[in-house]
Coordinates of C-alpha atoms in Angstrom, one line a residue:
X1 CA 114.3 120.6 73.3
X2 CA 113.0 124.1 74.5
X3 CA 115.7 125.2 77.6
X4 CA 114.1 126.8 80.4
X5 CA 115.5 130.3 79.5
X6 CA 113.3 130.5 76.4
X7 CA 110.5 129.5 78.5
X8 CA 111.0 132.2 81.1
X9 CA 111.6 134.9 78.3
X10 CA 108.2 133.9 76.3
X11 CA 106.2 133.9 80.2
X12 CA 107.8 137.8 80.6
X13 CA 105.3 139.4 79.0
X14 CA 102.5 137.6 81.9
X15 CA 101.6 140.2 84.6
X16 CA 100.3 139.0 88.0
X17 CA 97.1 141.1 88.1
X18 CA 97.3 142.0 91.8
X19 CA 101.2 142.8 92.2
X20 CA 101.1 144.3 88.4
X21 CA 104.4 143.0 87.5
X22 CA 105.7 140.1 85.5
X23 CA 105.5 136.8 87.1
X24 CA 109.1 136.1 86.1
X25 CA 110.3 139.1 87.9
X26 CA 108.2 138.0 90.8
X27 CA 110.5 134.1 90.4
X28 CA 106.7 132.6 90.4
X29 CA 108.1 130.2 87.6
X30 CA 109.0 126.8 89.6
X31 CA 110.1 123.6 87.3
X32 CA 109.9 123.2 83.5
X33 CA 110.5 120.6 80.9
X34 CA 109.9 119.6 77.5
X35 CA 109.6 116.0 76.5
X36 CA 109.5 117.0 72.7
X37 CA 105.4 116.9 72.7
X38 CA 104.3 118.3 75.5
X39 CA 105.5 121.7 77.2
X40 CA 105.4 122.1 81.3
X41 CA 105.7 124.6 83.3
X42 CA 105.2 125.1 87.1
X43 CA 103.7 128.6 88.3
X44 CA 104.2 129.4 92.1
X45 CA 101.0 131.4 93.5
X46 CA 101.2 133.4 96.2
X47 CA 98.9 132.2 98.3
X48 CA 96.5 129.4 98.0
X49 CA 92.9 130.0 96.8
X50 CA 95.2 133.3 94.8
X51 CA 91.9 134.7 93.5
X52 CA 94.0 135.2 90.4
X53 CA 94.7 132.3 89.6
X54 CA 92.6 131.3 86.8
X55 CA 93.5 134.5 84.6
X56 CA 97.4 133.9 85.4
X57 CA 96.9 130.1 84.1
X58 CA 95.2 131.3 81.1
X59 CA 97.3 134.0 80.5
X60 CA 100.7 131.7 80.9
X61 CA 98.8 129.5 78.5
X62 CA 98.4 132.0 76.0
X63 CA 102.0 133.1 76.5
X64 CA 103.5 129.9 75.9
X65 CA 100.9 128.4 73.0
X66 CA 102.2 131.7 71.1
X67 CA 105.8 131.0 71.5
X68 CA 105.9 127.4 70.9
X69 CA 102.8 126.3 68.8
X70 CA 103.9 122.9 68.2
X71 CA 104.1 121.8 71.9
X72 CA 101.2 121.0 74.0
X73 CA 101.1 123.1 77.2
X74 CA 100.9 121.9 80.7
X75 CA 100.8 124.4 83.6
X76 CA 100.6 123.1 87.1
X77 CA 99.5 125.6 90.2
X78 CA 101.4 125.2 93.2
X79 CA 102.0 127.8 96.2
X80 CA 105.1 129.3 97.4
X81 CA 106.8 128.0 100.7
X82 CA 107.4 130.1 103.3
X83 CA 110.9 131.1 102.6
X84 CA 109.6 131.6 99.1
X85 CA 106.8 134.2 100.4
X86 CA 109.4 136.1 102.4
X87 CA 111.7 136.6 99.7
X88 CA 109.0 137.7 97.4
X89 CA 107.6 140.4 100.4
X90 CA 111.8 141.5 100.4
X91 CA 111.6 142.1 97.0
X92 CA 108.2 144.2 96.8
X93 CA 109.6 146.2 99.9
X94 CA 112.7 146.8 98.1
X95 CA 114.4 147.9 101.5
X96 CA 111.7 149.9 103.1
X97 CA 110.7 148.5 106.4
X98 CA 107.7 147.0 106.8
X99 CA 104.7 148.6 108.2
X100 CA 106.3 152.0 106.9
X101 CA 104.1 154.8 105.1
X102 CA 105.6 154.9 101.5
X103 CA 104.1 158.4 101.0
X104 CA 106.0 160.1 103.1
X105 CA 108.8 162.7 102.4
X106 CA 110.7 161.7 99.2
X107 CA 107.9 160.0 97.8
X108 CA 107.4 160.1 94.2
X109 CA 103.3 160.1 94.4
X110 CA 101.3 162.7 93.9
X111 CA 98.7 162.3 97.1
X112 CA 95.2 164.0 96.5
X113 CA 92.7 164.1 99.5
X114 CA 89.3 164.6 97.5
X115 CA 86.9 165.8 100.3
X116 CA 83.3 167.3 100.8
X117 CA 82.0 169.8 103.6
X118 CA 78.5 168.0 103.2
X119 CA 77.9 164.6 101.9
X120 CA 75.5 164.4 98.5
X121 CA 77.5 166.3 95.9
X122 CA 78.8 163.1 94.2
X123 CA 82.5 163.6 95.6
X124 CA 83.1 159.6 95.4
X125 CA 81.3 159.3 91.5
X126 CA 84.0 162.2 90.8
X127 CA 86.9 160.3 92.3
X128 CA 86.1 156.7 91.2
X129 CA 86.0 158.3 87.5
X130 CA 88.8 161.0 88.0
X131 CA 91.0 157.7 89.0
X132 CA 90.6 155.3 86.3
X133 CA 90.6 158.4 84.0
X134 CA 94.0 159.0 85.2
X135 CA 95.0 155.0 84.7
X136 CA 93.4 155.3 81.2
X137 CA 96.4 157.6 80.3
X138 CA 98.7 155.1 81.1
X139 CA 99.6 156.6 84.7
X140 CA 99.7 154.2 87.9
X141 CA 97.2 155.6 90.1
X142 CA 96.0 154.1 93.2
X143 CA 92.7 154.4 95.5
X144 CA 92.0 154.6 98.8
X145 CA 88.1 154.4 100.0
X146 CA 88.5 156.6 103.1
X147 CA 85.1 156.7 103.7
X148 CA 84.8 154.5 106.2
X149 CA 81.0 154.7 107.4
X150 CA 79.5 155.9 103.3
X151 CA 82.0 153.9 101.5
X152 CA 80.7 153.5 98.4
X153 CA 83.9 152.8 95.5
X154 CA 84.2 149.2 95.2
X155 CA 80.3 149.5 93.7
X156 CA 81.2 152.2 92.0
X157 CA 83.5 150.7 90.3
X158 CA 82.2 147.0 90.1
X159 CA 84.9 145.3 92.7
X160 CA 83.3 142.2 94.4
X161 CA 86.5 140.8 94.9
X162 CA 88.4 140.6 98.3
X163 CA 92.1 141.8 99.2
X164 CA 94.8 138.9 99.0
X165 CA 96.5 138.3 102.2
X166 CA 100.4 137.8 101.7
X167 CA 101.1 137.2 105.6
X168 CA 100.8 140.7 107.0
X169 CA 101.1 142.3 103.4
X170 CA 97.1 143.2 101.7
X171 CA 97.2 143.3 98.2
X172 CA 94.5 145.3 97.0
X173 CA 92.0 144.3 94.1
X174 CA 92.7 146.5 90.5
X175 CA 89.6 147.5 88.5
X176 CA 90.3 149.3 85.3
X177 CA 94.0 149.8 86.1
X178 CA 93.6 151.5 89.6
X179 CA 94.6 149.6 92.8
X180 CA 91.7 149.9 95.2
X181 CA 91.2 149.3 98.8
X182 CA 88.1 150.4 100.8
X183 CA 87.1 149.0 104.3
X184 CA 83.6 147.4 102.5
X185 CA 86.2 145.2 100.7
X186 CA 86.8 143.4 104.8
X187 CA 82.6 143.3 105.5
X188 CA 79.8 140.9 105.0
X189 CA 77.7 142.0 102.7
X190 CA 76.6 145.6 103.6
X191 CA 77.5 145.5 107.3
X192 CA 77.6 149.0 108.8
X193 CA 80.9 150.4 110.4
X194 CA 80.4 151.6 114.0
X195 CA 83.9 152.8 114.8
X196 CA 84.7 155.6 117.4
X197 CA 88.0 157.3 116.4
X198 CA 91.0 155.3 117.2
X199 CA 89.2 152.9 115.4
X200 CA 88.8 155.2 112.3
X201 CA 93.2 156.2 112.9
X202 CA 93.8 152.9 113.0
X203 CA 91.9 151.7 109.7
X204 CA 93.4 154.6 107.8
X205 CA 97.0 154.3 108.8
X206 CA 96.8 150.4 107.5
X207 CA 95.6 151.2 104.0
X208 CA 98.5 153.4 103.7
X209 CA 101.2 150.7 105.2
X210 CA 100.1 147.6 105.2
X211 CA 98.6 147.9 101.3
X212 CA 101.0 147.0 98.6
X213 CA 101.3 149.8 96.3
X214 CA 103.6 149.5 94.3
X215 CA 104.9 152.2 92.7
X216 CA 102.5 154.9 92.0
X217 CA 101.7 158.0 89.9
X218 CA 99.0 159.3 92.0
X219 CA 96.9 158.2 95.2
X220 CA 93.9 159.4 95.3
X221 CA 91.9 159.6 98.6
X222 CA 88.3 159.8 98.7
X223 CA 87.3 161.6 102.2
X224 CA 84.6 161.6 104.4
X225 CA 82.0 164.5 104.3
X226 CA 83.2 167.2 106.7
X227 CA 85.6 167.7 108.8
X228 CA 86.2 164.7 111.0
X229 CA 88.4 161.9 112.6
X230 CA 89.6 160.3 109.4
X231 CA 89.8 163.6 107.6
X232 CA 92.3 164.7 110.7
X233 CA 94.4 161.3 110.8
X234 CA 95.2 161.3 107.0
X235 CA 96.0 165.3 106.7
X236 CA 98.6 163.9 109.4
X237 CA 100.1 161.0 107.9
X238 CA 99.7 162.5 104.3
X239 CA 101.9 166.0 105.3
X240 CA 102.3 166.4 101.8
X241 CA 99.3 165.8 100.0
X242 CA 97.2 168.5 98.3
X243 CA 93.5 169.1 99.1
X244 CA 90.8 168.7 96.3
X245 CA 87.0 170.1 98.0
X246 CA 84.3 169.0 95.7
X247 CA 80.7 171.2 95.9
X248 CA 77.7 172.0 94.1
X249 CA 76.9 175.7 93.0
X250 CA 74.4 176.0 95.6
X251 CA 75.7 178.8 97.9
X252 CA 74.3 176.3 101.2
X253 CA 76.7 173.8 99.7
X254 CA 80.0 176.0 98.9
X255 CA 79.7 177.3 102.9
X256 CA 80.0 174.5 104.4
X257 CA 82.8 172.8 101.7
X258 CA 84.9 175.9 102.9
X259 CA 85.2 174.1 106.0
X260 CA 86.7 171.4 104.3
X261 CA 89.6 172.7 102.5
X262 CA 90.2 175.2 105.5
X263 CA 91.1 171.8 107.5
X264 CA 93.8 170.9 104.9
X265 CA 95.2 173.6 105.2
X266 CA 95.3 173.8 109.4
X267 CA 97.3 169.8 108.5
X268 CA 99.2 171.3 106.1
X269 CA 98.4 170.4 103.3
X270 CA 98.1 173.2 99.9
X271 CA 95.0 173.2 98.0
X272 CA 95.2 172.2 94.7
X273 CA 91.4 173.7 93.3
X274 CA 87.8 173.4 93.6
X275 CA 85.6 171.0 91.3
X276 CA 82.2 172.4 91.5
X277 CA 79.7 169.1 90.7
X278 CA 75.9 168.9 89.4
X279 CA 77.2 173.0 87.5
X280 CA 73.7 172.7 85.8
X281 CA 71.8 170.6 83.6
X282 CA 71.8 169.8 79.8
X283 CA 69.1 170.6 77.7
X284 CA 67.9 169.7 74.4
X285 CA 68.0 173.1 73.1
X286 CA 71.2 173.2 74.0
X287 CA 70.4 175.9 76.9
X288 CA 71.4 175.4 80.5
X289 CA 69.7 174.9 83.5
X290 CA 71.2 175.8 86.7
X291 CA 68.8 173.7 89.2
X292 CA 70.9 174.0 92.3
X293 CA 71.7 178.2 91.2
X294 CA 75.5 179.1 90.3
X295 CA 78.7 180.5 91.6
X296 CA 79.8 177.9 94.6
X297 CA 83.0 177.0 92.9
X298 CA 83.8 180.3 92.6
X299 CA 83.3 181.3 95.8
X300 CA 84.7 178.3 97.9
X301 CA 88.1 178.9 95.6
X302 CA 87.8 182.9 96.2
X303 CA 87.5 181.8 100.1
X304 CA 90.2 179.4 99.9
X305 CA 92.6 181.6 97.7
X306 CA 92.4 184.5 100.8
X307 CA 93.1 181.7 103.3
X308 CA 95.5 179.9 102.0
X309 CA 97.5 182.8 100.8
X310 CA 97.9 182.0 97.2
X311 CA 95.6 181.2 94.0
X312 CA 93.0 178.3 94.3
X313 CA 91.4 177.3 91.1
X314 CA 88.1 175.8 89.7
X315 CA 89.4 172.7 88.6
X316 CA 86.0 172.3 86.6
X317 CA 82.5 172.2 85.9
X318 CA 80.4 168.9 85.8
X319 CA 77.3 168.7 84.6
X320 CA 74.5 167.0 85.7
X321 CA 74.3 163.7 84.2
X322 CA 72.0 160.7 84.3
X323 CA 74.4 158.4 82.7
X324 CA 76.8 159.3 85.2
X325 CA 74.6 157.9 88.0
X326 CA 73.6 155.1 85.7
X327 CA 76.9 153.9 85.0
X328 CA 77.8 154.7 88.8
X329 CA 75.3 152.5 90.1
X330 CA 76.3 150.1 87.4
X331 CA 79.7 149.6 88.5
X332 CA 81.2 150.3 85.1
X333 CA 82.8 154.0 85.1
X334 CA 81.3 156.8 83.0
X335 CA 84.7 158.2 81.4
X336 CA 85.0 154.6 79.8
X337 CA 81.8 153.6 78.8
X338 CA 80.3 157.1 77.8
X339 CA 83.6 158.9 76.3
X340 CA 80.8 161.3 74.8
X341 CA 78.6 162.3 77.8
X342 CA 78.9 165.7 79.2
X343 CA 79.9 164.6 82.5
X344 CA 83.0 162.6 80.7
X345 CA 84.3 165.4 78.9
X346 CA 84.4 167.4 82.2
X347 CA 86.2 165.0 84.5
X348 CA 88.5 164.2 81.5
X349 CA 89.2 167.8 81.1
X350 CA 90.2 167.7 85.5
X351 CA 92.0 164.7 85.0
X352 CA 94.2 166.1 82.6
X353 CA 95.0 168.9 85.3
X354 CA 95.8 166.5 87.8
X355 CA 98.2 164.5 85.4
X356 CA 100.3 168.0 84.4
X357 CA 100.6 168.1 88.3
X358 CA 102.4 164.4 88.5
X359 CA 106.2 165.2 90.1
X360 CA 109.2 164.7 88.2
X361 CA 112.6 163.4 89.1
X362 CA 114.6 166.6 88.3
X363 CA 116.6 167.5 91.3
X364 CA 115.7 163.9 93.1
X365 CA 118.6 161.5 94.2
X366 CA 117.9 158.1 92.3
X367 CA 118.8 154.8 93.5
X368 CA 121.0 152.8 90.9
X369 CA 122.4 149.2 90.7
X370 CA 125.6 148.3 89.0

């Protein structure tokens, strides 16, 4: 007969999709038993209607058929109890207190706030892609749809699914490895947001608390255009994030995304560079073709660099791409289904700037068991 500890160790390697950790670890294994023919195993959803369920069944499945080939596998669904859901919310918090901010001082995540000073230049295509670039390295990245009136990232990156509800705890939908919330995931259809600002504070502040996390790499934030409500409330709960202003090269364009990164810096945050979008385009000759002129990186990171007091840096330079917007307005991310397109080999080349920026532990207290 197969004990219920080799069970649990062949069901380790099954990752709830939402929480991202192994269902074992999560104690989402209830009763098992082995008659000698058939093999079965209990699995303890979260919540009913878990819009994972069908993947974690197959996946257990899978798991178990591998391990012991000559059994026949039964898996039965069932939900947590109450006491069960509390314990499992204990354990995620892992003795933070609820409803805190788990970027604040001491956090191991690398915040970016990814803003515009005019809306247009493809600031959310850039940060969709720059994210899931980041998670294709192996990195856990997480992002946040701050966009509340424009959001546009769950299309961008194909999500039609909905938040799970674990009580008062959202767990956010994952699309190609990056944890994504955006306030289009909580509307019918394509409802507009008419919000005044404590509205906006308020919506902000719970994707940062009330969204399990996890623990992350990197957050990245996609802003609103300009300099506004939202942009305000998250350079104040985010003290220690760094500002990424996205532009075009047309000198119309790199005025007003000054304005941007100038209200980073009056929050406090630093500037981390300038990615200057739509640089030129392509030709087949090989030549380029500068339709919206040159020079706006340049000059919004020369502006920056004599506000902020130190060195602000073009990040990069991405080309005008057709397959970018196709594979935007797709849903399926241009860094993974186009590795060779000139736009991909751009926002790789950023993304690999922003993961030699990820903070290390030398110098940090760590928290140890024994």
């Amino acid at each position: 007969m197969t004990s219920r500890d080799d069970i649990v160790a062949a069901l380790r390697s099954v990752i709830d999709p939402e929480l991202r950790r192994p269902i074992t670890e999560l104690d989402m294994v209830g009763e098992t038993s082995d008659d000698g023919t058939t093999l079965s195993v209990e699995i303890k959803l979260t919540v009913a209607g878990c819009p994972a369920a069908d993947r974690i069944e197959a996946d257990v499945r899978g798991a178990l058929s591998a391990a012991f080939s000559t059994r026949e596998i039964a898996v039965r669904l069932s939900v947590m109890s109450p006491v069960e859901r509390q314990a499992l919310k204990d354990k995620l918090l892992d003795g933070r207190a609820p409803r805190s901010n788990p970027f604040g001082a001491g956090s191991l995540t690398r915040v970016y706030l990814i803003g515009s000073g005019k809306g247009g230049v493809g600031k959310s295509s850039l940060t969709a892609n720059l994210a899931v670039a980041l998670a294709a390295k192996g990195l856990r990245v997480g992002l946040v749809d701050a966009d509340i009136f424009g959001f546009s990232i769950p299309g961008q990156l194909g999500i039609t699914a909905k938040p799970t509800r674990l009580d008062d705890m959202i767990l956010p939908p994952v699309a190609h490895g990056v944890k994504v919330i955006s306030i289009g995931m909580f509307l019918e259809e394509n409802k507009p947001v008419a919000w005044r600002g404590p509205m906006l504070h308020r919506a902000v502040e719970q994707f940062l608390v009330d969204v399990y996390w996890g623990d992350l790499d990197f957050l990245l934030v996609d802003l609103p255009p300009g300099t506004g409500d939202v942009a305000i409330s998250l350079g104040q709960l985010l003290p220690s994030a760094k500002t990424v202003v996205v532009t075009t090269p047309q000198v119309a364009a790199a005025d007003v995304a000054e304005r941007s990164g100038s209200v980073g810096l009056q929050t406090g945050q630093t500037v981390f560079g300038v990615i200057e979008n739509m640089s030129w385009l392509q030709q087949a000759d090989g030549s380029r073709l500068e339709l919206f002129g040159a020079g706006g990186g340049d000059a919004v990171a020369r502006r920056l660099s004599k506000l902020s007091g130190s060195t602000v840096e073009v990040l990069g330079q991405v080309p005008i791409s057709v397959r970018l917007r196709e594979c935007s307005d797709a849903g399926t991310p241009v860094v993974l289904e186009q590795p060779d397109d000139v736009a991909t080999v751009s926002i790789l080349g950023i993304a690999e700037k922003f993961a030699e920026d990820r903070i290390g532990l030398s110098g940090r207290r760590l928290k140890l068991s024994v």
